[in-house]
Coordinates of C-alpha atoms and ligand atoms in Angstrom, one line a residue:
X1 CA 111.2 75.3 90.3
X2 CA 109.4 72.0 90.4
X3 CA 110.9 69.3 88.0
X4 CA 107.4 68.7 86.5
X5 CA 107.6 72.7 85.6
X6 CA 110.3 71.3 82.9
X7 CA 107.1 69.7 80.8
X8 CA 106.1 73.4 80.1
X9 CA 109.3 75.1 79.9
X10 CA 110.6 75.5 75.8
X11 CA 114.3 77.0 74.9
X12 CA 112.8 80.1 73.3
X13 CA 115.1 79.8 70.5
X14 CA 115.4 76.1 69.1
X15 CA 111.8 75.2 71.1
X16 CA 113.4 71.9 72.1
X17 CA 112.7 70.4 75.6
X18 CA 115.0 71.5 78.7
X19 CA 116.4 69.0 81.1
X20 CA 118.7 69.8 83.9
X21 CA 122.1 69.0 83.2
X22 CA 122.9 66.3 85.9
X23 CA 126.8 66.4 85.1
X24 CA 126.9 70.1 86.0
X25 CA 126.8 71.8 89.5
X26 CA 123.2 71.6 90.9
X27 CA 121.2 71.3 94.2
X28 CA 118.0 69.6 94.3
X29 CA 115.6 69.0 97.2
X30 CA 113.0 66.0 96.3
X31 CA 111.1 67.5 93.4
X32 CA 112.4 70.9 93.6
X33 CA 115.5 72.1 91.8
X34 CA 117.4 75.1 93.5
X35 CA 120.2 75.6 91.4
X36 CA 121.2 74.4 88.0
X37 CA 121.7 74.0 84.6
X38 CA 119.4 73.6 82.2
X39 CA 120.0 72.7 78.4
X40 CA 118.2 71.9 75.0
X41 CA 119.8 71.1 71.7
X42 CA 121.4 75.4 71.3
X43 CA 122.2 76.2 74.6
X44 CA 122.5 76.1 78.4
X45 CA 120.5 78.4 80.8
X46 CA 120.7 79.0 84.5
X47 CA 118.6 78.3 87.6
X48 CA 119.1 80.5 90.5
X49 CA 117.3 80.1 93.8
X50 CA 114.4 78.0 92.2
X51 CA 113.9 80.4 89.0
X52 CA 115.5 79.4 85.6
X53 CA 116.7 82.2 83.8
X54 CA 115.6 81.6 79.9
X55 CA 117.3 84.7 78.4
X56 CA 121.0 85.4 77.3
X57 CA 121.9 89.0 78.1
X58 CA 125.0 89.8 79.8
X59 CA 123.5 89.0 83.6
X60 CA 122.2 85.9 83.2
X61 CA 125.2 84.5 81.3
X62 CA 127.8 85.7 84.0
X63 CA 125.1 84.1 86.3
X64 CA 124.9 80.9 84.4
X65 CA 128.8 80.8 84.4
X66 CA 128.9 81.1 88.6
X67 CA 126.5 78.3 89.0
X68 CA 128.4 75.8 86.8
X69 CA 131.4 77.1 88.9
X70 CA 129.6 75.9 92.1
X71 CA 128.9 79.3 93.4
X72 CA 125.1 79.9 93.4
X73 CA 125.9 82.9 96.0
X74 CA 127.5 84.7 93.3
X75 CA 124.6 83.8 90.8
X76 CA 122.4 85.2 92.9
X77 CA 124.5 88.5 93.6
X78 CA 124.8 88.7 89.5
X79 CA 120.9 88.3 89.0
X80 CA 120.0 91.0 91.9
X81 CA 122.7 93.6 90.1
X82 CA 124.7 93.6 93.4
X83 CA 128.3 94.3 91.8
X84 CA 129.5 96.2 95.2
X85 CA 130.9 93.7 97.2
X86 CA 129.8 95.6 100.6
X87 CA 126.2 96.3 99.7
X88 CA 126.3 92.6 98.4
X89 CA 127.3 91.5 101.9
X90 CA 124.5 93.7 103.4
X91 CA 121.9 92.5 101.0
X92 CA 123.3 88.7 101.7
X93 CA 122.5 89.4 105.2
X94 CA 118.8 91.1 104.7
X95 CA 117.8 88.1 103.0
X96 CA 119.2 85.3 105.4
X97 CA 116.9 87.0 108.2
X98 CA 113.5 84.9 108.7
X99 CA 112.4 88.1 110.2
X100 CA 112.9 90.4 106.7
X101 CA 109.8 92.2 105.1
X102 CA 109.2 92.7 101.5
X103 CA 110.1 96.4 102.1
X104 CA 113.4 95.3 103.9
X105 CA 114.2 93.7 100.9
X106 CA 113.4 96.2 98.5
X107 CA 115.5 99.0 100.8
X108 CA 118.4 96.6 100.8
X109 CA 118.4 96.7 97.0
X110 CA 119.0 100.5 97.1
X111 CA 117.4 103.2 95.4
X112 CA 118.3 102.3 92.2
X113 CA 115.6 99.1 92.5
X114 CA 111.9 100.6 90.7
X115 CA 110.3 99.7 94.0
X116 CA 108.1 102.9 93.6
X117 CA 104.9 102.9 95.4
X118 CA 104.6 99.0 96.0
X119 CA 103.5 99.8 99.8
X120 CA 100.0 101.2 98.3
X121 CA 100.0 99.0 95.2
X122 CA 97.1 96.8 97.0
X123 CA 94.8 99.7 97.3
X124 CA 95.8 101.4 94.2
X125 CA 92.9 102.0 91.9
X126 CA 94.7 100.2 88.7
X127 CA 95.5 97.1 90.8
X128 CA 91.8 97.4 92.1
X129 CA 90.3 97.1 88.8
X130 CA 93.0 94.4 87.5
X131 CA 92.1 92.4 90.7
X132 CA 88.1 92.3 90.0
X133 CA 89.0 91.6 86.4
X134 CA 91.2 88.5 87.2
X135 CA 89.2 87.0 89.4
X136 CA 86.0 87.1 87.1
X137 CA 87.9 86.2 83.8
X138 CA 90.5 83.7 85.1
X139 CA 87.9 82.5 88.2
X140 CA 85.5 81.4 85.1
X141 CA 87.7 80.0 82.8
X142 CA 89.7 77.9 85.5
X143 CA 86.7 77.0 87.6
X144 CA 86.8 73.5 86.0
X145 CA 91.2 73.4 86.5
X146 CA 93.6 74.7 84.3
X147 CA 96.7 76.8 84.9
X148 CA 97.4 80.4 84.6
X149 CA 100.3 82.4 83.9
X150 CA 101.1 86.0 84.6
X151 CA 103.6 87.7 81.8
X152 CA 105.4 90.4 82.8
X153 CA 104.1 90.1 86.3
X154 CA 106.4 91.8 88.1
X155 CA 106.3 91.1 91.8
X156 CA 103.2 89.1 91.8
X157 CA 100.9 91.3 93.3
X158 CA 98.1 90.0 90.5
X159 CA 99.7 86.2 90.6
X160 CA 98.7 86.1 94.2
X161 CA 94.9 86.3 93.0
X162 CA 95.5 83.8 90.2
X163 CA 97.0 81.3 93.2
X164 CA 93.5 81.2 94.1
X165 CA 91.6 80.0 90.7
X166 CA 95.0 78.3 88.9
X167 CA 95.1 74.5 89.3
X168 CA 98.2 73.8 89.1
X169 CA 99.9 77.0 90.4
X170 CA 100.2 79.8 88.4
X171 CA 103.7 80.4 86.8
X172 CA 105.0 84.4 86.7
X173 CA 107.2 85.6 84.2
X174 CA 109.3 88.3 84.2
X175 CA 112.3 89.8 82.9
X176 CA 113.6 91.0 86.4
X177 CA 115.0 88.6 88.5
X178 CA 114.7 90.5 91.7
X179 CA 110.9 91.2 91.0
X180 CA 110.1 87.0 90.4
X181 CA 112.4 86.5 93.6
X182 CA 110.1 88.9 95.7
X183 CA 107.1 87.2 94.5
X184 CA 108.6 83.6 95.3
X185 CA 109.5 85.0 98.7
X186 CA 106.7 87.3 99.5
X187 CA 103.8 88.5 97.4
X188 CA 102.8 85.1 96.0
X189 CA 104.5 82.0 97.7
X190 CA 103.7 78.9 96.1
X191 CA 103.8 80.5 92.1
X192 CA 106.4 79.1 89.5
X193 CA 108.6 81.5 88.4
X194 CA 110.4 82.1 85.1
X195 CA 112.8 85.0 84.1
X196 CA 111.9 85.6 80.2
X197 CA 111.8 88.9 77.9
X198 CA 108.3 89.4 76.7
X199 CA 109.9 90.7 73.5
X200 CA 110.9 87.3 72.4
X201 CA 109.5 84.2 71.9
X202 CA 107.9 82.8 75.3
X203 CA 110.1 79.6 76.4
X204 CA 106.7 77.6 76.9
X205 CA 105.4 74.8 75.1
X206 CA 102.3 75.4 73.3
X207 CA 99.0 74.8 75.2
X208 CA 100.3 74.7 78.4
X209 CA 97.8 77.3 79.9
X210 CA 94.1 77.9 80.0
X211 CA 94.3 81.5 80.9
X212 CA 97.3 83.8 80.2
X213 CA 97.4 87.6 80.9
X214 CA 99.8 90.4 81.0
X215 CA 98.5 93.9 83.3
X216 CA 100.3 97.2 83.4
X217 CA 102.9 96.3 81.0
X218 CA 102.0 95.8 77.4
X219 CA 102.3 99.7 76.3
X220 CA 106.0 98.4 77.1
X221 CA 106.3 95.7 74.8
X222 CA 107.8 97.0 71.9
X223 CA 107.1 93.3 69.8
X224 CA 103.4 93.4 70.6
X225 CA 102.6 91.5 67.7
X226 CA 104.6 88.6 68.4
X227 CA 103.5 88.8 72.3
X228 CA 99.6 88.4 71.5
X229 CA 100.5 85.4 68.9
X230 CA 102.8 84.0 71.8
X231 CA 99.8 84.5 74.1
X232 CA 97.6 82.8 71.5
X233 CA 100.0 80.1 71.1
X234 CA 100.3 79.4 75.4
X235 CA 96.6 78.8 75.0
X236 CA 96.1 77.2 72.0
X237 CA 93.9 73.8 71.6
X238 CA 92.7 74.7 75.5
X239 CA 88.9 74.5 75.7
X240 CA 87.3 77.8 76.6
X241 CA 90.4 79.8 77.5
X242 CA 91.1 83.5 78.0
X243 CA 93.8 85.7 77.2
X244 CA 93.2 89.4 79.2
X245 CA 95.5 92.4 78.2
X246 CA 94.9 94.5 81.5
X247 CA 95.8 98.2 81.9
X248 CA 97.2 99.2 78.7
X249 CA 97.8 102.7 77.7
X250 CA 95.7 104.5 75.1
X251 CA 97.2 106.2 72.0
X252 CA 94.5 108.5 72.1
X253 CA 94.4 109.8 74.9
X254 CA 98.0 111.1 76.9
X255 CA 98.8 109.2 80.5
X256 CA 101.9 110.0 82.8
X257 CA 104.2 106.9 81.9
X258 CA 102.6 106.8 78.1
X259 CA 104.9 104.0 76.7
X260 CA 104.0 102.8 73.0
X261 CA 100.5 102.2 73.6
X262 CA 98.1 101.4 70.5
X263 CA 94.5 102.9 69.8
X264 CA 91.7 100.1 70.2
X265 CA 92.0 99.0 66.9
X266 CA 95.3 98.8 66.7
X267 CA 95.1 96.6 69.7
X268 CA 92.0 94.4 68.2
X269 CA 94.3 94.2 64.9
X270 CA 97.0 92.3 67.2
X271 CA 94.5 89.5 67.8
X272 CA 94.4 87.4 64.7
X273 CA 92.3 84.1 65.5
X274 CA 89.8 85.3 67.9
X275 CA 88.2 88.7 68.0
X276 CA 88.6 90.4 71.3
X277 CA 86.5 92.8 73.5
X278 CA 88.0 96.2 74.3
X279 CA 86.9 98.0 77.7
X280 CA 87.3 101.5 78.6
X281 CA 89.0 101.2 82.3
X282 CA 86.9 103.8 84.0
X283 CA 83.7 101.9 83.2
X284 CA 85.0 99.0 84.8
X285 CA 86.0 100.9 87.7
X286 CA 83.2 102.7 88.3
X287 CA 81.6 99.5 88.4
X288 CA 83.6 98.4 91.5
X289 CA 83.3 101.6 93.3
X290 CA 79.5 101.0 92.8
X291 CA 80.1 97.4 94.6
X292 CA 79.4 95.6 91.4
X293 CA 78.8 93.4 89.6
X294 CA 81.8 93.8 87.2
X295 CA 79.7 94.1 84.0
X296 CA 82.1 92.5 81.3
X297 CA 78.9 92.2 79.2
X298 CA 78.6 96.0 78.2
X299 CA 79.8 97.3 75.0
X300 CA 81.6 100.4 75.6
X301 CA 81.1 103.0 72.7
X302 CA 84.2 103.7 70.3
X303 CA 84.2 107.4 72.0
X304 CA 84.2 106.5 75.4
X305 CA 87.2 104.0 74.7
X306 CA 89.0 106.8 72.8
X307 CA 88.6 109.1 75.8
X308 CA 89.9 106.6 78.3
X309 CA 93.2 106.8 80.0
X310 CA 93.7 102.9 80.1
X311 CA 91.9 100.0 78.5
X312 CA 91.2 96.5 79.4
X313 CA 91.4 93.7 76.6
X314 CA 89.5 90.4 76.8
X315 CA 89.6 87.4 74.2
X316 CA 87.7 84.5 75.2
X317 CA 85.0 81.9 73.4
X318 CA 84.1 80.6 77.3
X319 CA 80.1 82.0 77.2
X320 CA 80.6 83.0 81.1
X321 CA 83.3 85.4 80.8
X322 CA 81.4 88.4 79.1
X323 CA 78.8 88.7 81.9
X324 CA 78.3 90.6 84.9
X325 CA 80.6 89.3 87.7
X326 CA 79.3 89.5 91.5
X327 CA 82.2 91.2 93.2
X328 CA 83.4 88.1 95.9
X329 CA 83.2 89.5 99.2
X330 CA 86.3 89.5 101.4
X331 CA 87.7 85.9 101.2
X332 CA 89.0 84.1 104.6
X333 CA 92.4 85.8 105.3
X334 CA 95.0 84.7 103.0
X335 CA 97.7 86.7 104.8
X336 CA 97.7 89.3 107.0
X337 CA 94.8 91.7 107.9
X338 CA 96.6 95.5 108.0
X339 CA 95.4 99.2 108.2
X340 CA 96.0 100.5 104.8
X341 CA 99.3 102.5 105.0
X342 CA 97.7 105.4 103.2
X343 CA 95.8 106.1 106.3
X344 CA 97.6 107.7 109.3
X345 CA 96.7 106.4 113.1
X346 CA 95.6 108.9 115.4
X347 CA 95.0 107.3 118.6
X348 CA 92.0 108.8 121.0
X349 CA 91.0 106.4 123.9
X350 CA 89.0 103.3 123.2
X351 CA 89.2 104.7 119.4
X352 CA 91.4 105.3 116.8
X353 CA 90.7 108.1 113.9
X354 CA 92.1 107.0 110.7
X355 CA 93.2 110.1 108.2
X356 CA 93.7 109.2 104.4
X357 CA 96.9 111.0 103.5
X358 CA 99.1 110.6 100.2
X359 CA 103.0 109.8 100.3
X360 CA 103.5 112.6 97.8
X361 CA 101.6 115.0 95.3
X362 CA 103.0 112.7 92.5
X363 CA 101.1 109.9 93.7
X364 CA 98.0 111.8 94.8
X365 CA 98.3 113.0 90.8
X366 CA 98.3 109.4 89.7
X367 CA 96.4 107.0 92.0
X368 CA 93.7 109.8 93.4
X369 CA 90.8 108.2 91.9
X370 CA 91.4 105.9 95.3
X371 CA 89.3 108.2 97.1
X372 CA 86.3 107.4 95.3
X373 CA 86.5 104.3 97.9
X374 CA 88.9 105.2 100.4
X375 CA 87.3 107.5 102.8
X376 CA 89.0 110.5 104.1
X377 CA 88.7 110.0 107.7
X378 CA 87.3 106.8 109.6
X379 CA 87.1 106.3 113.2
X380 CA 86.9 102.8 114.4
X381 CA 87.1 100.8 117.8
X382 CA 90.5 99.8 119.1
X383 CA 89.5 96.6 120.3
X384 CA 88.5 96.0 117.0
X385 CA 91.8 96.9 115.3
X386 CA 93.7 94.9 117.8
X387 CA 91.6 91.8 116.7
X388 CA 93.1 92.0 113.0
X389 CA 96.1 90.8 114.6
X390 CA 94.1 87.3 115.2
X391 CA 93.5 87.0 111.2
X392 CA 89.8 87.3 111.6
X393 CA 87.8 90.1 110.3
X394 CA 85.1 91.5 112.9
X395 CA 82.1 91.8 111.2
X396 CA 82.1 95.3 112.3
X397 CA 85.0 95.9 109.8
X398 CA 83.6 94.2 106.7
X399 CA 82.5 97.5 105.1
X400 CA 85.8 98.6 105.8
X401 CA 87.6 96.0 104.0
X402 CA 85.3 96.2 101.4
X403 CA 86.7 99.9 100.7
X404 CA 90.1 98.7 101.4
X405 CA 90.8 100.7 104.3
X406 CA 91.8 97.4 106.0
X407 CA 94.0 95.5 103.8
X408 CA 94.6 91.5 103.3
X409 CA 98.4 91.6 102.5
X410 CA 100.9 89.3 102.3
X411 CA 102.6 88.1 105.3
X412 CA 105.9 89.8 105.9
X413 CA 105.0 92.8 103.4
X414 CA 106.1 95.5 105.5
Ligands
LIG1 ZN1 117.9 75.6 72.7

């Protein structure tokens, strides 16, 4: 973590400032703190591999003791939940390799690690909608500068989008060390990551951010009222700030992995200081499938919202937010241009046939809506596909990039 991030951090329990305890073990490289101990007036917290761990569960307390004892290697093992020595040694080997990919690390963590369909994340419909909404809302409110936070942001797939618009770099907060670690190394390098509990007070100072969001996680938060109050505190006093809750489930319509969702009025009720607008996710999805604009000036009917599996909730006083937003054309490549892994590749002379095939029936059931933009079959010339390696998108493949057959993935993703 950068030393300047201490200006944002506050103890979640006493609200006090935190300082690096210089009398205890620490490793620092210029302005970056690698490992160490942070202290406030009430307790101490560990920093492991540049990630402050701002909760006091059993693993984080054990890891903190390892850091104090000068064993950051053991602290990392603890935070990854690797208690079997042989497994841990194998994991350390994978992580030490310069060529290891996100996929390698997920596989080395073992089947208990919830990796799920991460390979397909960048083209699944939930991501596609969230990415467009985040670009539109965060892009608008941060156009004149300001910082974003992605709360419960997991391994940073959308934090990566925030890196384009947040200045200074966005903060990613999540309960799980392994996820934010993956984000810092692969998905969103350059973000600041903090481990903390979304069911407690957030460990940040009031007004530290101009944009705060939580996507695809809010239905699993039990203390929803506290959470929204905390989000409002984080952007308090910032001119034209925005709060976004993306892809949260709907009490009125059953969904797989339902969580504990609320109705639209239940969600509105959480916002005490500002009236949010609630969108039916399928209407935003339809905007994207037809190529835009993403129309945030719409007022979905109460019935349409009740019938939708997932909702997007936006609260902002910025005049540019609730407006139609042009979908950004593919920007200069940020990572590596790759064929979408949902396609099988059949070479045929100078051409290649790409066929859409889902990894499982479960995937088809949950994410099958991607068929709205992913064609079943497409034939492309091999030379153009080979040219993707240069990092530049040939003009004849622009449409396939827009339809997510070609993806701009983080480097060394798989
Ligand atoms: Zn404290």
